Amino acid sequence: MGKLLPTPALKRDDSLNVKDNRTGKEYTVQVTHNSIPATFFKGIRAPAGPNDRPEDETERGLRVADKGFLNTAVIESSITYIDGDNGVLRYRYVRVYVTVATHPEAYRRGYPIEQLAARSSFLEVSYLLIYGALPSGSQLSHFTSEVLLHGPIHSDAEGFFRSFRYDAHPMAMLTSAFSYLGSYYGEANPSLQGQDLFTKAAKGDATALQNMDRQIFRMIGKATTLAAMAYRIRQGRDFVVPPTGMSYTESFLYQLDHLSPTDQLSGLQSYKPHPVLAKALDILFILHADHEMNASSTTVLQTGSSLPDPFSAVAAGCASLYGPLHGGANEAVIRMLLSIGSPKNVPAFLEAVKKREKVLSGFGHRVYKTSDPRSFIIRKVADEVFAVTGRDPLLDTAMALHDAALKDEYFVSRKLAPNVDFWSGLIYRAMGFPMDFFPVLFVVPRVVGWVAHWRQMMLSPSGVKIWRPRQVYVGPSTRDYVPLEERKGAAQVGIGMEPSVIEHSGMTKRRKLAEASDKVRSKL
Ligand code: ACO
């Protein structure tokens, strides 16, 4: 084995000069990994100018405004690397122990997503993301057996799932279920056990590390169980115990679809999900396992930074992922394709998108400015699934939309290309999943990315800092309280400046009519 490569000698001045024209002062800051610390600007102070308000706090240092985190690196990470301009996604971008002379291409490279999708399995990739290297045979079997061992859940959880309304969205159930799961494990709660419960692992505390890994096995192991319970409650089916002797994705499909022992198909001992569908789901899980600082991973870390139990942090990640701009996009794509109806309606739809009357779901990405590399892999998986399940008639509309958008100046000039969600919904639909279950199929594998980021943060040698961003306050300056009787006319004008007037349901009206005084009744 070669030795760790030294960082190449700095031949140039990697620093940045900044001149504050307000004061004429010059400052120099070191550039590291092509980034500068935002706190550097806090040291740049000036006397308040004529246009500054006291709330601008000009004398207290410059602030960095970045609405929506467009160019703010919130963490140092070695989990996933994305080159958005060139459509590259690699897991575990690490220094490797080889010499440059013999393996120049291997220096600081991660594993390309294309290779992992073609040759690896979801749990092997999970190991890679969490622990930083591809496992040996015994490491993989240890990890696999721990994850699968932690699949079953306390039977009380059945009552929890049954407490939801019959038509509850599965994401509402799953989000709550992760939080609920945390209530079982007091030993994983820093509020109960001490705030350094996990962070002391960074100082070499083996028990803390064990505790952390135990929660990780639990969360990955039970992700399929909770997801399947959310599914089965909607189908009106009893719950099943996770099977043994199956892969992670086979076990998930089993838990979703297995019926009673008397069922002709699933009662058979040999009941196994279709291998093409299990393999397709495994590849989809690999593709969805991590995507560096996306909205939900950031949410998990933001939540985790105040040191709650990891189940609460993952529940927060579920809530973030659920939005239609993130993991809800696969569901939104199918709704969009259904609303378009057929290829002939595609031009009119695109015109509406360009007029900003509609959204082209499944296109565009904050980081990728070319096609998402995962979309090519998914497109291939889609054909393999359709060969088994039959072709989805929506595919023609999807292809017409895809081809037309990629030729259209509006999308080309904005570098809008298909993202992973453009095709994934079609596969899930062909596999018979209801639309509102699509985000759940995204959450299950993403739990791995979330826990990998959470673990990396807990193990940070410099400790965990609470993620507490700043704001630019643009509201009113100080003003005096005015007693109610002295306030004149409408207090404020403008959108959202007072509570909305809402329509009450017939039931509320009946109640008010029954109980209200004449004065109230006259307002109904
Ligand atoms: N359809 C039409 N126009 C779009 C789209 C789209 N899907 N996406 C971006 N644009 C336009 C914007 O209107 C904007 O145009 P303008 O400069 O003329 O105002 C320009 O392209 C840049 O877009 P932004 O909104 O600034 O890009 P941002 O990085 O903030 O948003 C996002 C990225 C949220 C993914 C956006 O592209 C989008 O809404 N896409 C559709 C939803 C979607 O597919 N989400 C899944 C993302 S992948 C994932 O989470 C797995």
mmCIF file with all atom_site columns, N, CA, C and O in Angstrom, residues 375-404:
data_model
loop_
_atom_site.group_PDB
_atom_site.id
_atom_site.type_symbol
_atom_site.label_atom_id
_atom_site.label_alt_id
_atom_site.label_comp_id
_atom_site.label_asym_id
_atom_site.label_entity_id
_atom_site.label_seq_id
_atom_site.pdbx_PDB_ins_code
_atom_site.Cartn_x
_atom_site.Cartn_y
_atom_site.Cartn_z
_atom_site.occupancy
_atom_site.B_iso_or_equiv
_atom_site.pdbx_formal_charge
_atom_site.auth_seq_id
_atom_site.auth_comp_id
_atom_site.auth_asym_id
_atom_site.auth_atom_id
_atom_site.pdbx_PDB_model_num
ATOM 1   N N  . SER A 1 375 ? -30.673 10.587 -13.604 1.00 0.00 ? 375 SER A N  1
ATOM 2   C CA . SER A 1 375 ? -31.828 10.465 -14.500 1.00 0.00 ? 375 SER A CA 1
ATOM 3   C C  . SER A 1 375 ? -31.543 9.477  -15.639 1.00 0.00 ? 375 SER A C  1
ATOM 4   O O  . SER A 1 375 ? -32.441 8.790  -16.108 1.00 0.00 ? 375 SER A O  1
ATOM 5   N N  . PHE A 1 376 ? -30.262 9.369  -16.085 1.00 0.00 ? 376 PHE A N  1
ATOM 6   C CA . PHE A 1 376 ? -29.939 8.408  -17.156 1.00 0.00 ? 376 PHE A CA 1
ATOM 7   C C  . PHE A 1 376 ? -30.083 6.972  -16.642 1.00 0.00 ? 376 PHE A C  1
ATOM 8   O O  . PHE A 1 376 ? -30.575 6.090  -17.342 1.00 0.00 ? 376 PHE A O  1
ATOM 9   N N  . ILE A 1 377 ? -29.615 6.755  -15.397 1.00 0.00 ? 377 ILE A N  1
ATOM 10  C CA . ILE A 1 377 ? -29.679 5.404  -14.828 1.00 0.00 ? 377 ILE A CA 1
ATOM 11  C C  . ILE A 1 377 ? -31.146 5.008  -14.633 1.00 0.00 ? 377 ILE A C  1
ATOM 12  O O  . ILE A 1 377 ? -31.577 3.905  -14.969 1.00 0.00 ? 377 ILE A O  1
ATOM 13  N N  . ILE A 1 378 ? -31.902 5.955  -14.129 1.00 0.00 ? 378 ILE A N  1
ATOM 14  C CA . ILE A 1 378 ? -33.320 5.688  -13.858 1.00 0.00 ? 378 ILE A CA 1
ATOM 15  C C  . ILE A 1 378 ? -34.089 5.388  -15.141 1.00 0.00 ? 378 ILE A C  1
ATOM 16  O O  . ILE A 1 378 ? -34.970 4.541  -15.173 1.00 0.00 ? 378 ILE A O  1
ATOM 17  N N  . ARG A 1 379 ? -33.716 6.091  -16.186 1.00 0.00 ? 379 ARG A N  1
ATOM 18  C CA . ARG A 1 379 ? -34.411 5.882  -17.471 1.00 0.00 ? 379 ARG A CA 1
ATOM 19  C C  . ARG A 1 379 ? -34.250 4.419  -17.914 1.00 0.00 ? 379 ARG A C  1
ATOM 20  O O  . ARG A 1 379 ? -35.174 3.802  -18.420 1.00 0.00 ? 379 ARG A O  1
ATOM 21  N N  . LYS A 1 380 ? -33.048 3.872  -17.689 1.00 0.00 ? 380 LYS A N  1
ATOM 22  C CA . LYS A 1 380 ? -32.761 2.481  -18.063 1.00 0.00 ? 380 LYS A CA 1
ATOM 23  C C  . LYS A 1 380 ? -33.560 1.523  -17.149 1.00 0.00 ? 380 LYS A C  1
ATOM 24  O O  . LYS A 1 380 ? -34.161 0.564  -17.621 1.00 0.00 ? 380 LYS A O  1
ATOM 25  N N  . VAL A 1 381 ? -33.560 1.841  -15.860 1.00 0.00 ? 381 VAL A N  1
ATOM 26  C CA . VAL A 1 381 ? -34.306 1.002  -14.911 1.00 0.00 ? 381 VAL A CA 1
ATOM 27  C C  . VAL A 1 381 ? -35.792 0.988  -15.291 1.00 0.00 ? 381 VAL A C  1
ATOM 28  O O  . VAL A 1 381 ? -36.465 -0.045 -15.219 1.00 0.00 ? 381 VAL A O  1
ATOM 29  N N  . ALA A 1 382 ? -36.284 2.148  -15.742 1.00 0.00 ? 382 ALA A N  1
ATOM 30  C CA . ALA A 1 382 ? -37.699 2.245  -16.110 1.00 0.00 ? 382 ALA A CA 1
ATOM 31  C C  . ALA A 1 382 ? -38.022 1.219  -17.194 1.00 0.00 ? 382 ALA A C  1
ATOM 32  O O  . ALA A 1 382 ? -39.037 0.507  -17.112 1.00 0.00 ? 382 ALA A O  1
ATOM 33  N N  . ASP A 1 383 ? -37.160 1.102  -18.203 1.00 0.00 ? 383 ASP A N  1
ATOM 34  C CA . ASP A 1 383 ? -37.425 0.141  -19.282 1.00 0.00 ? 383 ASP A CA 1
ATOM 35  C C  . ASP A 1 383 ? -37.443 -1.288 -18.752 1.00 0.00 ? 383 ASP A C  1
ATOM 36  O O  . ASP A 1 383 ? -38.266 -2.106 -19.179 1.00 0.00 ? 383 ASP A O  1
ATOM 37  N N  . GLU A 1 384 ? -36.535 -1.591 -17.803 1.00 0.00 ? 384 GLU A N  1
ATOM 38  C CA . GLU A 1 384 ? -36.499 -2.953 -17.236 1.00 0.00 ? 384 GLU A CA 1
ATOM 39  C C  . GLU A 1 384 ? -37.788 -3.249 -16.455 1.00 0.00 ? 384 GLU A C  1
ATOM 40  O O  . GLU A 1 384 ? -38.329 -4.350 -16.524 1.00 0.00 ? 384 GLU A O  1
ATOM 41  N N  . VAL A 1 385 ? -38.262 -2.240 -15.747 1.00 0.00 ? 385 VAL A N  1
ATOM 42  C CA . VAL A 1 385 ? -39.506 -2.428 -14.980 1.00 0.00 ? 385 VAL A CA 1
ATOM 43  C C  . VAL A 1 385 ? -40.696 -2.561 -15.931 1.00 0.00 ? 385 VAL A C  1
ATOM 44  O O  . VAL A 1 385 ? -41.539 -3.455 -15.765 1.00 0.00 ? 385 VAL A O  1
ATOM 45  N N  . PHE A 1 386 ? -40.743 -1.689 -16.942 1.00 0.00 ? 386 PHE A N  1
ATOM 46  C CA . PHE A 1 386 ? -41.877 -1.740 -17.881 1.00 0.00 ? 386 PHE A CA 1
ATOM 47  C C  . PHE A 1 386 ? -41.924 -3.093 -18.598 1.00 0.00 ? 386 PHE A C  1
ATOM 48  O O  . PHE A 1 386 ? -42.999 -3.584 -18.946 1.00 0.00 ? 386 PHE A O  1
ATOM 49  N N  . ALA A 1 387 ? -40.746 -3.715 -18.815 1.00 0.00 ? 387 ALA A N  1
ATOM 50  C CA . ALA A 1 387 ? -40.711 -5.017 -19.492 1.00 0.00 ? 387 ALA A CA 1
ATOM 51  C C  . ALA A 1 387 ? -41.444 -6.071 -18.653 1.00 0.00 ? 387 ALA A C  1
ATOM 52  O O  . ALA A 1 387 ? -41.977 -7.045 -19.184 1.00 0.00 ? 387 ALA A O  1
ATOM 53  N N  . VAL A 1 388 ? -41.514 -5.865 -17.358 1.00 0.00 ? 388 VAL A N  1
ATOM 54  C CA . VAL A 1 388 ? -42.191 -6.823 -16.474 1.00 0.00 ? 388 VAL A CA 1
ATOM 55  C C  . VAL A 1 388 ? -43.633 -6.399 -16.202 1.00 0.00 ? 388 VAL A C  1
ATOM 56  O O  . VAL A 1 388 ? -44.562 -7.214 -16.214 1.00 0.00 ? 388 VAL A O  1
ATOM 57  N N  . THR A 1 389 ? -43.813 -5.099 -15.970 1.00 0.00 ? 389 THR A N  1
ATOM 58  C CA . THR A 1 389 ? -45.137 -4.635 -15.520 1.00 0.00 ? 389 THR A CA 1
ATOM 59  C C  . THR A 1 389 ? -46.030 -4.179 -16.676 1.00 0.00 ? 389 THR A C  1
ATOM 60  O O  . THR A 1 389 ? -47.225 -3.989 -16.499 1.00 0.00 ? 389 THR A O  1
ATOM 61  N N  . GLY A 1 390 ? -45.432 -3.949 -17.834 1.00 0.00 ? 390 GLY A N  1
ATOM 62  C CA . GLY A 1 390 ? -46.165 -3.331 -18.935 1.00 0.00 ? 390 GLY A CA 1
ATOM 63  C C  . GLY A 1 390 ? -45.838 -1.852 -18.972 1.00 0.00 ? 390 GLY A C  1
ATOM 64  O O  . GLY A 1 390 ? -45.444 -1.261 -17.953 1.00 0.00 ? 390 GLY A O  1
ATOM 65  N N  . ARG A 1 391 ? -45.989 -1.263 -20.154 1.00 0.00 ? 391 ARG A N  1
ATOM 66  C CA . ARG A 1 391 ? -45.572 0.115  -20.362 1.00 0.00 ? 391 ARG A CA 1
ATOM 67  C C  . ARG A 1 391 ? -46.644 1.068  -19.843 1.00 0.00 ? 391 ARG A C  1
ATOM 68  O O  . ARG A 1 391 ? -47.838 0.876  -20.108 1.00 0.00 ? 391 ARG A O  1
ATOM 69  N N  . ASP A 1 392 ? -46.216 2.089  -19.137 1.00 0.00 ? 392 ASP A N  1
ATOM 70  C CA . ASP A 1 392 ? -47.164 3.082  -18.632 1.00 0.00 ? 392 ASP A CA 1
ATOM 71  C C  . ASP A 1 392 ? -47.537 4.026  -19.778 1.00 0.00 ? 392 ASP A C  1
ATOM 72  O O  . ASP A 1 392 ? -46.663 4.592  -20.430 1.00 0.00 ? 392 ASP A O  1
ATOM 73  N N  . PRO A 1 393 ? -48.844 4.185  -20.048 1.00 0.00 ? 393 PRO A N  1
ATOM 74  C CA . PRO A 1 393 ? -49.236 5.081  -21.149 1.00 0.00 ? 393 PRO A CA 1
ATOM 75  C C  . PRO A 1 393 ? -48.745 6.520  -20.950 1.00 0.00 ? 393 PRO A C  1
ATOM 76  O O  . PRO A 1 393 ? -48.581 7.260  -21.921 1.00 0.00 ? 393 PRO A O  1
ATOM 77  N N  . LEU A 1 394 ? -48.463 6.886  -19.693 1.00 0.00 ? 394 LEU A N  1
ATOM 78  C CA . LEU A 1 394 ? -47.978 8.258  -19.447 1.00 0.00 ? 394 LEU A CA 1
ATOM 79  C C  . LEU A 1 394 ? -46.560 8.465  -19.987 1.00 0.00 ? 394 LEU A C  1
ATOM 80  O O  . LEU A 1 394 ? -46.104 9.603  -20.115 1.00 0.00 ? 394 LEU A O  1
ATOM 81  N N  . LEU A 1 395 ? -45.877 7.342  -20.305 1.00 0.00 ? 395 LEU A N  1
ATOM 82  C CA . LEU A 1 395 ? -44.487 7.455  -20.763 1.00 0.00 ? 395 LEU A CA 1
ATOM 83  C C  . LEU A 1 395 ? -44.410 8.279  -22.053 1.00 0.00 ? 395 LEU A C  1
ATOM 84  O O  . LEU A 1 395 ? -43.485 9.077  -22.237 1.00 0.00 ? 395 LEU A O  1
ATOM 85  N N  . ASP A 1 396 ? -45.396 8.104  -22.949 1.00 0.00 ? 396 ASP A N  1
ATOM 86  C CA . ASP A 1 396 ? -45.361 8.856  -24.219 1.00 0.00 ? 396 ASP A CA 1
ATOM 87  C C  . ASP A 1 396 ? -45.417 10.352 -23.944 1.00 0.00 ? 396 ASP A C  1
ATOM 88  O O  . ASP A 1 396 ? -44.694 11.143 -24.543 1.00 0.00 ? 396 ASP A O  1
ATOM 89  N N  . THR A 1 397 ? -46.276 10.746 -23.017 1.00 0.00 ? 397 THR A N  1
ATOM 90  C CA . THR A 1 397 ? -46.383 12.169 -22.678 1.00 0.00 ? 397 THR A CA 1
ATOM 91  C C  . THR A 1 397 ? -45.082 12.636 -22.029 1.00 0.00 ? 397 THR A C  1
ATOM 92  O O  . THR A 1 397 ? -44.566 13.723 -22.344 1.00 0.00 ? 397 THR A O  1
ATOM 93  N N  . ALA A 1 398 ? -44.529 11.791 -21.160 1.00 0.00 ? 398 ALA A N  1
ATOM 94  C CA . ALA A 1 398 ? -43.275 12.160 -20.470 1.00 0.00 ? 398 ALA A CA 1
ATOM 95  C C  . ALA A 1 398 ? -42.153 12.361 -21.491 1.00 0.00 ? 398 ALA A C  1
ATOM 96  O O  . ALA A 1 398 ? -41.397 13.329 -21.421 1.00 0.00 ? 398 ALA A O  1
ATOM 97  N N  . MET A 1 399 ? -42.059 11.432 -22.461 1.00 0.00 ? 399 MET A N  1
ATOM 98  C CA . MET A 1 399 ? -40.974 11.548 -23.443 1.00 0.00 ? 399 MET A CA 1
ATOM 99  C C  . MET A 1 399 ? -41.169 12.774 -24.328 1.00 0.00 ? 399 MET A C  1
ATOM 100 O O  . MET A 1 399 ? -40.205 13.488 -24.634 1.00 0.00 ? 399 MET A O  1
ATOM 101 N N  . ALA A 1 400 ? -42.416 13.036 -24.713 1.00 0.00 ? 400 ALA A N  1
ATOM 102 C CA . ALA A 1 400 ? -42.676 14.211 -25.562 1.00 0.00 ? 400 ALA A CA 1
ATOM 103 C C  . ALA A 1 400 ? -42.320 15.485 -24.798 1.00 0.00 ? 400 ALA A C  1
ATOM 104 O O  . ALA A 1 400 ? -41.696 16.411 -25.351 1.00 0.00 ? 400 ALA A O  1
ATOM 105 N N  . LEU A 1 401 ? -42.660 15.516 -23.523 1.00 0.00 ? 401 LEU A N  1
ATOM 106 C CA . LEU A 1 401 ? -42.367 16.686 -22.698 1.00 0.00 ? 401 LEU A CA 1
ATOM 107 C C  . LEU A 1 401 ? -40.861 16.859 -22.525 1.00 0.00 ? 401 LEU A C  1
ATOM 108 O O  . LEU A 1 401 ? -40.314 17.964 -22.673 1.00 0.00 ? 401 LEU A O  1
ATOM 109 N N  . HIS A 1 402 ? -40.205 15.773 -22.215 1.00 0.00 ? 402 HIS A N  1
ATOM 110 C CA . HIS A 1 402 ? -38.751 15.758 -22.021 1.00 0.00 ? 402 HIS A CA 1
ATOM 111 C C  . HIS A 1 402 ? -38.053 16.280 -23.282 1.00 0.00 ? 402 HIS A C  1
ATOM 112 O O  . HIS A 1 402 ? -37.237 17.214 -23.240 1.00 0.00 ? 402 HIS A O  1
ATOM 113 N N  . ASP A 1 403 ? -38.413 15.702 -24.444 1.00 0.00 ? 403 ASP A N  1
ATOM 114 C CA . ASP A 1 403 ? -37.722 16.068 -25.685 1.00 0.00 ? 403 ASP A CA 1
ATOM 115 C C  . ASP A 1 403 ? -37.999 17.532 -26.054 1.00 0.00 ? 403 ASP A C  1
ATOM 116 O O  . ASP A 1 403 ? -37.100 18.259 -26.450 1.00 0.00 ? 403 ASP A O  1
ATOM 117 N N  . ALA A 1 404 ? -39.258 17.955 -25.892 1.00 0.00 ? 404 ALA A N  1
ATOM 118 C CA . ALA A 1 404 ? -39.603 19.332 -26.263 1.00 0.00 ? 404 ALA A CA 1
ATOM 119 C C  . ALA A 1 404 ? -38.898 20.332 -25.340 1.00 0.00 ? 404 ALA A C  1
ATOM 120 O O  . ALA A 1 404 ? -38.366 21.353 -25.802 1.00 0.00 ? 404 ALA A O  1
#
